[in-house]
Every structure is written in structure tokens, then in C-alpha cells.
CSV table of C-alpha atoms and ligand atoms in Angstrom, one decimal:
chain,number,residue,atom,x,y,z
T,1,MET,CA,-17.0,-44.0,-14.3
T,2,SER,CA,-19.7,-45.3,-12.0
T,3,GLU,CA,-21.9,-42.9,-10.1
T,4,LEU,CA,-20.6,-44.3,-6.8
T,5,SER,CA,-17.0,-43.6,-7.9
T,6,ARG,CA,-18.0,-40.0,-8.8
T,7,ILE,CA,-19.6,-39.6,-5.4
T,8,GLU,CA,-16.6,-41.0,-3.6
T,9,ILE,CA,-14.2,-38.7,-5.4
T,10,ALA,CA,-16.3,-35.7,-4.2
T,11,VAL,CA,-16.4,-37.1,-0.6
T,12,ALA,CA,-12.6,-37.6,-0.6
T,13,HIS,CA,-12.1,-34.1,-2.0
T,14,ILE,CA,-14.3,-32.6,0.7
T,15,ARG,CA,-12.7,-34.6,3.5
T,16,SER,CA,-9.2,-33.5,2.3
T,17,LYS,CA,-10.2,-29.9,3.0
T,18,LEU,CA,-11.3,-30.7,6.6
T,19,SER,CA,-8.1,-30.8,8.6
T,20,SER,CA,-10.1,-31.2,11.9
T,21,GLY,CA,-11.7,-34.5,10.6
T,22,LEU,CA,-15.1,-33.0,11.2
T,23,GLN,CA,-17.9,-35.5,10.6
T,24,PRO,CA,-21.1,-33.8,9.6
T,25,ARG,CA,-24.1,-35.3,11.5
T,26,VAL,CA,-26.8,-33.3,9.7
T,27,GLY,CA,-27.0,-32.3,6.0
T,28,ILE,CA,-28.9,-29.1,5.2
T,29,VAL,CA,-30.1,-27.8,1.8
T,30,LEU,CA,-30.9,-24.1,1.9
T,31,GLY,CA,-33.6,-22.9,-0.5
T,32,SER,CA,-34.3,-19.6,-2.3
T,33,GLY,CA,-33.6,-16.6,-0.1
T,34,LEU,CA,-32.4,-18.8,2.8
T,35,GLY,CA,-28.7,-18.9,2.0
T,36,ALA,CA,-27.7,-16.4,4.6
T,37,LEU,CA,-28.4,-19.0,7.3
T,38,ALA,CA,-25.0,-20.4,6.6
T,39,ASP,CA,-23.6,-17.1,7.9
T,40,SER,CA,-24.7,-18.2,11.4
T,41,MET,CA,-22.5,-21.3,11.3
T,42,GLU,CA,-19.0,-21.7,12.7
T,43,ILE,CA,-17.6,-22.4,9.3
T,44,GLU,CA,-14.5,-24.5,9.0
T,45,VAL,CA,-14.4,-24.5,5.2
T,46,ALA,CA,-16.7,-23.1,2.5
T,47,LEU,CA,-16.2,-24.8,-0.8
T,48,PRO,CA,-17.6,-23.1,-4.0
T,49,TYR,CA,-19.5,-25.8,-5.9
T,50,GLN,CA,-17.3,-25.3,-9.0
T,51,THR,CA,-14.2,-26.5,-6.9
T,52,ILE,CA,-15.8,-29.8,-5.9
T,53,PRO,CA,-15.5,-32.6,-8.5
T,54,GLY,CA,-18.9,-33.5,-9.9
T,55,PHE,CA,-20.8,-30.5,-8.5
T,56,LEU,CA,-22.4,-28.0,-10.9
T,57,SER,CA,-22.8,-24.4,-9.9
T,58,SER,CA,-26.2,-22.9,-9.6
T,59,THR,CA,-27.1,-20.1,-12.0
T,60,VAL,CA,-30.1,-18.9,-10.0
T,61,GLU,CA,-30.0,-15.5,-8.3
T,62,GLY,CA,-30.5,-16.0,-4.6
T,63,HIS,CA,-28.6,-19.3,-4.6
T,64,ALA,CA,-25.0,-18.8,-3.6
T,65,GLY,CA,-23.5,-22.1,-4.6
T,66,LYS,CA,-21.2,-23.1,-1.7
T,67,LEU,CA,-20.9,-26.1,0.5
T,68,CYS,CA,-20.2,-25.0,4.0
T,69,LEU,CA,-18.8,-27.4,6.6
T,70,GLY,CA,-18.6,-26.6,10.3
T,71,THR,CA,-20.9,-26.5,13.2
T,72,LEU,CA,-24.4,-24.9,13.6
T,73,GLY,CA,-25.3,-24.4,17.3
T,74,GLY,CA,-22.5,-26.9,18.1
T,75,VAL,CA,-23.9,-29.5,15.7
T,76,PRO,CA,-21.4,-30.7,13.0
T,77,ALA,CA,-23.2,-29.9,9.7
T,78,ALA,CA,-22.7,-29.8,6.0
T,79,VAL,CA,-24.8,-27.0,4.6
T,80,MET,CA,-25.6,-26.5,0.9
T,81,GLN,CA,-25.9,-22.8,0.3
T,82,GLY,CA,-27.8,-23.0,-2.9
T,83,ARG,CA,-29.0,-25.9,-5.0
T,84,ILE,CA,-29.2,-27.0,-8.6
T,85,HIS,CA,-32.7,-27.1,-10.2
T,86,LEU,CA,-33.9,-29.3,-12.9
T,87,TYR,CA,-35.2,-26.3,-14.8
T,88,GLU,CA,-31.6,-25.0,-15.2
T,89,GLY,CA,-31.4,-27.8,-17.8
T,90,HIS,CA,-29.2,-30.3,-16.0
T,91,PRO,CA,-29.7,-34.0,-15.9
T,92,GLU,CA,-31.5,-35.2,-12.7
T,93,LYS,CA,-28.4,-37.1,-11.5
T,94,ASP,CA,-26.4,-33.8,-11.5
T,95,VAL,CA,-29.3,-32.1,-9.6
T,96,VAL,CA,-29.1,-34.7,-6.8
T,97,PHE,CA,-25.4,-35.2,-6.8
T,98,PRO,CA,-24.6,-32.9,-3.9
T,99,VAL,CA,-27.2,-34.6,-1.7
T,100,ARG,CA,-25.8,-38.0,-2.6
T,101,VAL,CA,-22.4,-36.8,-1.5
T,102,LEU,CA,-23.8,-35.5,1.8
T,103,CYS,CA,-25.6,-38.8,2.4
T,104,ARG,CA,-22.4,-40.8,1.5
T,105,MET,CA,-20.5,-38.6,4.0
T,106,GLY,CA,-22.7,-40.2,6.7
T,107,VAL,CA,-25.2,-37.5,7.7
T,108,GLU,CA,-27.8,-38.9,10.0
T,109,ALA,CA,-30.6,-36.7,8.7
T,110,LEU,CA,-31.1,-34.4,5.8
T,111,VAL,CA,-33.0,-31.1,6.2
T,112,VAL,CA,-34.3,-29.8,2.9
T,113,THR,CA,-35.7,-26.3,2.8
T,114,ASN,CA,-37.4,-24.4,0.0
T,115,ALA,CA,-39.6,-21.4,-0.8
T,116,ALA,CA,-43.1,-22.5,-1.9
T,117,GLY,CA,-46.4,-21.0,-3.0
T,118,GLY,CA,-49.2,-21.7,-0.6
T,119,ILE,CA,-52.2,-23.6,-2.1
T,120,ASP,CA,-54.0,-24.4,1.2
T,121,ARG,CA,-56.4,-21.5,1.6
T,122,SER,CA,-55.6,-21.2,5.3
T,123,PHE,CA,-51.9,-20.5,4.7
T,124,SER,CA,-50.5,-17.0,4.7
T,125,SER,CA,-47.2,-15.8,3.3
T,126,GLY,CA,-44.4,-16.1,5.8
T,127,GLU,CA,-45.7,-19.2,7.4
T,128,MET,CA,-43.7,-22.4,7.6
T,129,MET,CA,-44.8,-25.8,6.5
T,130,LEU,CA,-43.3,-29.2,7.4
T,131,LEU,CA,-43.6,-31.6,4.5
T,132,THR,CA,-45.6,-34.7,5.3
T,133,ASP,CA,-45.3,-36.0,1.8
T,134,HIS,CA,-44.8,-34.9,-1.8
T,135,LEU,CA,-46.1,-35.2,-5.3
T,136,ASN,CA,-43.3,-35.6,-7.8
T,137,LEU,CA,-44.8,-33.8,-10.8
T,138,THR,CA,-41.5,-33.0,-12.5
T,139,GLY,CA,-42.0,-35.9,-14.8
T,140,ARG,CA,-38.4,-37.0,-14.0
T,141,ASN,CA,-36.8,-39.3,-11.5
T,142,PRO,CA,-33.1,-39.3,-10.5
T,143,LEU,CA,-33.1,-43.1,-10.2
T,144,MET,CA,-33.8,-43.5,-14.0
T,145,GLY,CA,-31.2,-45.7,-15.7
T,146,GLU,CA,-29.1,-48.5,-14.4
T,147,ASN,CA,-29.3,-48.9,-10.7
T,148,ASP,CA,-26.2,-49.3,-8.5
T,149,GLU,CA,-27.2,-51.5,-5.6
T,150,ALA,CA,-24.2,-50.1,-3.7
T,151,ILE,CA,-26.0,-46.7,-3.6
T,152,GLY,CA,-29.5,-48.1,-3.0
T,153,PRO,CA,-32.2,-50.5,-4.2
T,154,ARG,CA,-33.8,-50.6,-7.6
T,155,PHE,CA,-37.3,-50.0,-6.3
T,156,PRO,CA,-37.1,-47.8,-3.1
T,157,ASP,CA,-40.1,-47.6,-0.8
T,158,MET,CA,-41.4,-44.0,-0.6
T,159,SER,CA,-44.2,-44.6,1.9
T,160,VAL,CA,-42.3,-42.6,4.5
T,161,ALA,CA,-40.5,-40.0,2.5
T,162,TYR,CA,-40.5,-37.5,5.4
T,163,GLU,CA,-39.7,-39.1,8.7
T,164,PRO,CA,-42.4,-38.4,11.3
T,165,SER,CA,-40.1,-38.6,14.3
T,166,LEU,CA,-38.0,-35.8,12.7
T,167,ARG,CA,-41.2,-33.7,12.3
T,168,ALA,CA,-42.0,-34.3,16.0
T,169,ILE,CA,-38.6,-32.9,16.9
T,170,ALA,CA,-39.2,-29.8,14.7
T,171,HIS,CA,-42.6,-29.2,16.4
T,172,GLU,CA,-41.0,-29.4,19.8
T,173,VAL,CA,-38.4,-26.7,18.8
T,174,ALA,CA,-41.2,-24.5,17.3
T,175,ALA,CA,-43.2,-24.7,20.5
T,176,VAL,CA,-40.1,-23.6,22.5
T,177,GLU,CA,-39.4,-20.8,20.0
T,178,GLY,CA,-43.1,-19.7,20.1
T,179,PHE,CA,-44.2,-20.2,16.6
T,180,GLU,CA,-46.5,-22.5,14.7
T,181,LEU,CA,-45.5,-25.0,12.1
T,182,ARG,CA,-48.1,-26.1,9.5
T,183,GLU,CA,-48.0,-29.4,7.8
T,184,GLY,CA,-48.8,-30.4,4.3
T,185,VAL,CA,-48.1,-32.1,1.0
T,186,TYR,CA,-45.5,-30.4,-1.3
T,187,ALA,CA,-46.1,-30.6,-5.1
T,188,GLY,CA,-42.7,-30.4,-6.9
T,189,LEU,CA,-43.0,-29.1,-10.5
T,190,LEU,CA,-40.4,-28.6,-13.1
T,191,GLY,CA,-40.8,-24.8,-13.5
T,192,PRO,CA,-39.4,-22.3,-14.2
T,193,THR,CA,-42.7,-20.7,-15.0
T,194,TYR,CA,-44.9,-20.2,-12.0
T,195,GLU,CA,-48.2,-22.1,-12.2
T,196,THR,CA,-51.4,-20.9,-13.9
T,197,PRO,CA,-54.4,-20.5,-11.7
T,198,ALA,CA,-55.9,-23.5,-13.4
T,199,GLU,CA,-52.8,-25.6,-12.5
T,200,VAL,CA,-53.1,-24.4,-8.9
T,201,ARG,CA,-56.7,-25.6,-8.8
T,202,MET,CA,-55.6,-28.9,-10.2
T,203,LEU,CA,-52.9,-29.2,-7.6
T,204,ARG,CA,-55.3,-28.5,-4.8
T,205,THR,CA,-57.6,-31.2,-6.1
T,206,LEU,CA,-54.6,-33.6,-6.1
T,207,GLY,CA,-54.1,-32.9,-2.4
T,208,ALA,CA,-51.2,-30.4,-2.5
T,209,SER,CA,-50.9,-27.8,0.2
T,210,ALA,CA,-47.9,-26.0,-1.4
T,211,VAL,CA,-46.0,-25.9,-4.7
T,212,GLY,CA,-42.4,-25.4,-5.7
T,213,MET,CA,-39.7,-26.3,-8.2
T,214,SER,CA,-37.2,-28.2,-6.1
T,215,THR,CA,-36.8,-30.7,-3.3
T,216,VAL,CA,-38.6,-33.8,-4.6
T,217,LEU,CA,-35.7,-35.2,-6.6
T,218,GLU,CA,-33.3,-34.6,-3.7
T,219,VAL,CA,-35.6,-36.4,-1.3
T,220,ILE,CA,-35.9,-39.4,-3.6
T,221,ALA,CA,-32.1,-39.6,-3.8
T,222,ALA,CA,-31.8,-39.4,0.0
T,223,ARG,CA,-34.4,-42.0,0.6
T,224,HIS,CA,-32.8,-44.3,-1.9
T,225,MET,CA,-29.7,-44.1,0.3
T,226,GLY,CA,-31.8,-44.7,3.4
T,227,VAL,CA,-31.3,-41.3,5.0
T,228,PRO,CA,-34.2,-39.8,6.9
T,229,VAL,CA,-35.5,-36.4,5.7
T,230,LEU,CA,-37.0,-33.4,7.3
T,231,GLY,CA,-38.7,-31.1,4.7
T,232,LEU,CA,-39.5,-27.5,5.4
T,233,SER,CA,-41.2,-25.0,3.1
T,234,VAL,CA,-41.3,-21.3,3.7
T,235,ILE,CA,-44.6,-20.1,2.2
T,236,SER,CA,-43.2,-17.2,0.3
T,237,ASN,CA,-46.3,-16.2,-1.5
T,238,LEU,CA,-49.9,-17.4,-2.2
T,239,ALA,CA,-50.0,-19.6,-5.3
T,240,ALA,CA,-51.2,-18.1,-8.6
T,241,GLY,CA,-54.8,-17.0,-8.6
T,242,LEU,CA,-55.0,-16.8,-4.8
T,243,SER,CA,-53.9,-13.2,-4.5
T,244,LEU,CA,-54.0,-10.1,-6.7
T,245,GLY,CA,-51.0,-9.3,-8.8
T,246,PRO,CA,-48.3,-11.3,-10.5
T,247,LEU,CA,-45.8,-13.6,-8.7
T,248,SER,CA,-42.2,-12.7,-8.7
T,249,HIS,CA,-38.9,-14.1,-7.6
T,250,ASP,CA,-38.3,-10.8,-5.7
T,251,GLU,CA,-41.4,-11.5,-3.6
T,252,VAL,CA,-40.2,-15.0,-2.9
T,253,LYS,CA,-36.7,-13.9,-1.8
T,254,GLU,CA,-38.1,-11.0,0.3
T,255,THR,CA,-40.5,-13.3,2.3
T,256,ALA,CA,-37.8,-15.9,2.8
T,257,ASP,CA,-35.4,-13.2,4.0
T,258,ARG,CA,-38.1,-11.9,6.4
T,259,VAL,CA,-38.5,-15.3,8.1
T,260,GLN,CA,-34.9,-16.4,8.0
T,261,ASP,CA,-34.4,-15.9,11.7
T,262,ARG,CA,-37.2,-18.4,12.5
T,263,VAL,CA,-35.9,-20.9,10.0
T,264,LEU,CA,-32.4,-20.6,11.6
T,265,ALA,CA,-33.8,-21.1,15.1
T,266,LEU,CA,-35.7,-24.1,13.9
T,267,ILE,CA,-32.9,-25.8,12.1
T,268,ARG,CA,-30.4,-25.0,14.9
T,269,GLY,CA,-32.7,-26.4,17.6
T,270,PHE,CA,-33.6,-29.3,15.4
T,271,GLY,CA,-30.0,-30.4,15.1
T,272,GLN,CA,-29.3,-30.0,18.8
T,273,ARG,CA,-32.4,-32.0,19.8
T,274,LEU,CA,-31.7,-34.7,17.2
T,275,LEU,CA,-28.2,-35.3,18.5
T,276,ALA,CA,-29.4,-35.3,22.1
T,277,SER,CA,-32.2,-37.8,21.3
L,301,HPA,N1,-44.8,-21.7,-7.4
L,301,HPA,C1,-43.8,-22.5,-7.7
L,301,HPA,N2,-42.6,-22.3,-7.0
L,301,HPA,C2,-42.5,-21.4,-6.1
L,301,HPA,C3,-43.6,-20.6,-5.8
L,301,HPA,C4,-44.8,-20.7,-6.5
L,301,HPA,O1,-45.8,-20.1,-6.2
L,301,HPA,N3,-43.2,-19.7,-4.8
L,301,HPA,C5,-41.9,-20.1,-4.5
L,301,HPA,N4,-41.5,-21.1,-5.3
């Protein structure tokens, strides 16, 4: 079966569960420790990933694995509560499948969030960073293999991976809410080990401001389909070697949890301004 057919089967399944005919305008991917944001939605349906054809369920603690459809601050939205990571051992096309489904459903923008380690020395844990660009250092690409022109072009342009006008909207919301948003380049690595201090020094030399184990493949898939992206990292910890003590997933989840309200205010305000613009 073609990838497009797989995507369309999932889209039809999701639409069949939406008796209201809700059309999501924004797609949102919630990263580590940010899943509770979906609790602030007016949810029409929450579909566990294992019930949607083609979706895999995430095995990572802190990633619930549900697609929530409804409204967030009045904005029709499709929210992925949990994502699949490459380090779980799945093929890249399965990692990006849910994002392709959201894009095919016609979302006008994709918001991808993640928890990341801060490499920029001026970052502190708990800050938020808008992605201006990324380094795909996973060694993989979801567009490998035969290309389906009906999904997107063989050689997609990535010179504007993260849409500046969407960042401008996010900055406006942050100003109203009274907090600062940093900007920087996200290095996406395969994981699941955290980096060594030498790797973190290398990443800084390469121009990275933050590092994580997700996002880049999803953004490639969305850009392939022509959907504009807003990327947001919660700096959940300082990257290896920048602080005393070992890194842990508990620290990542705790920090993300601590700033969840800000992330929610930002995403909600972003959706409202996007639709008003
Ligand atoms: N490195 C990689 N991924 C991460 C980190 C980190 O320091 N923090 C949260 N996700």
C-alpha cells in the first residue's frame, strides 16, 4: 500500500470519530512532560494511538500516546499527546506518520514542542526557546526511499524550516503574557543516551543552542507537505558538562511540568492570534 493511502486511511478513521465535522486548524505535538496541556482543551475525542490505523504507540514514560481533537482557547486543534521517537527502534516513516496525518487533515500550522538540553551558556533551565533552525544529526531522514509526489517533492527546500512570521506571533503572545522567549538552533540527535560533554562542545561549535532527541524528522515531514512550523523547546536542563551532576529523565519531566502553564498560555494565544491574522 502506498504511504499516501496509509495516511488517508488514518485521516478517514479520525474524521469518522468526529461527529461535529471539526476541522483542526492547528496541529500540536506535545513533548516530554508537556502532555498535560491536552487537559486544557475542550476535547471532542481522544483517540489512543493504538486505535488509529498506522499509528504506533509510544513506549516512553511521560508520553501518553493519544490524539486529542477539539478546541484549545476556541481554536480547532489536533493535539498529539506523546510522540514516537527514532530511538524506540521504529522506522522513520512510522515516527513521522502522525504528523503526516495531521498535515493531510489540513492544519494550517504545526506547533512542535520538546524538552531540550541547553547548550547556549546564557540559557537557564525552565526557559523557552523558539527554534530558528535545526541540525538533523540523527543520521536518518523520513524522506528516504521512493518519493510520492502527491505527498511532496523529491528534494524539498529546507531554507525556511521554521516560519519567521509564526515566531513573530509567538513573541507577541509572550510579550502580552510577560515572559521572554529565547531563539536558537536545535540539534536533533538519535539518543537515547544523553550527550557526552565532548559531544556538547562539538554541538556548540556547530552552532547549536539546544539539543534533544526528537522534532527534526517531524519538521522535515511537515515541510515536505508545505505546512509551516513553529518549534518550541523547553530548556529542561543544562546539557551535559554544563552543570554538576548527571542528567536524568526525571529532571527533564519535572522542569517541563514546572513551565507547563507558560507553554499552554503561549500555544493557546498563538492559535488565537494565528486565526485572527
Ligand atoms: N540532551 C538530549 N535530549 C534532551 C536533553 C539533553 O540534555 N534534555 C531533554 N532532552
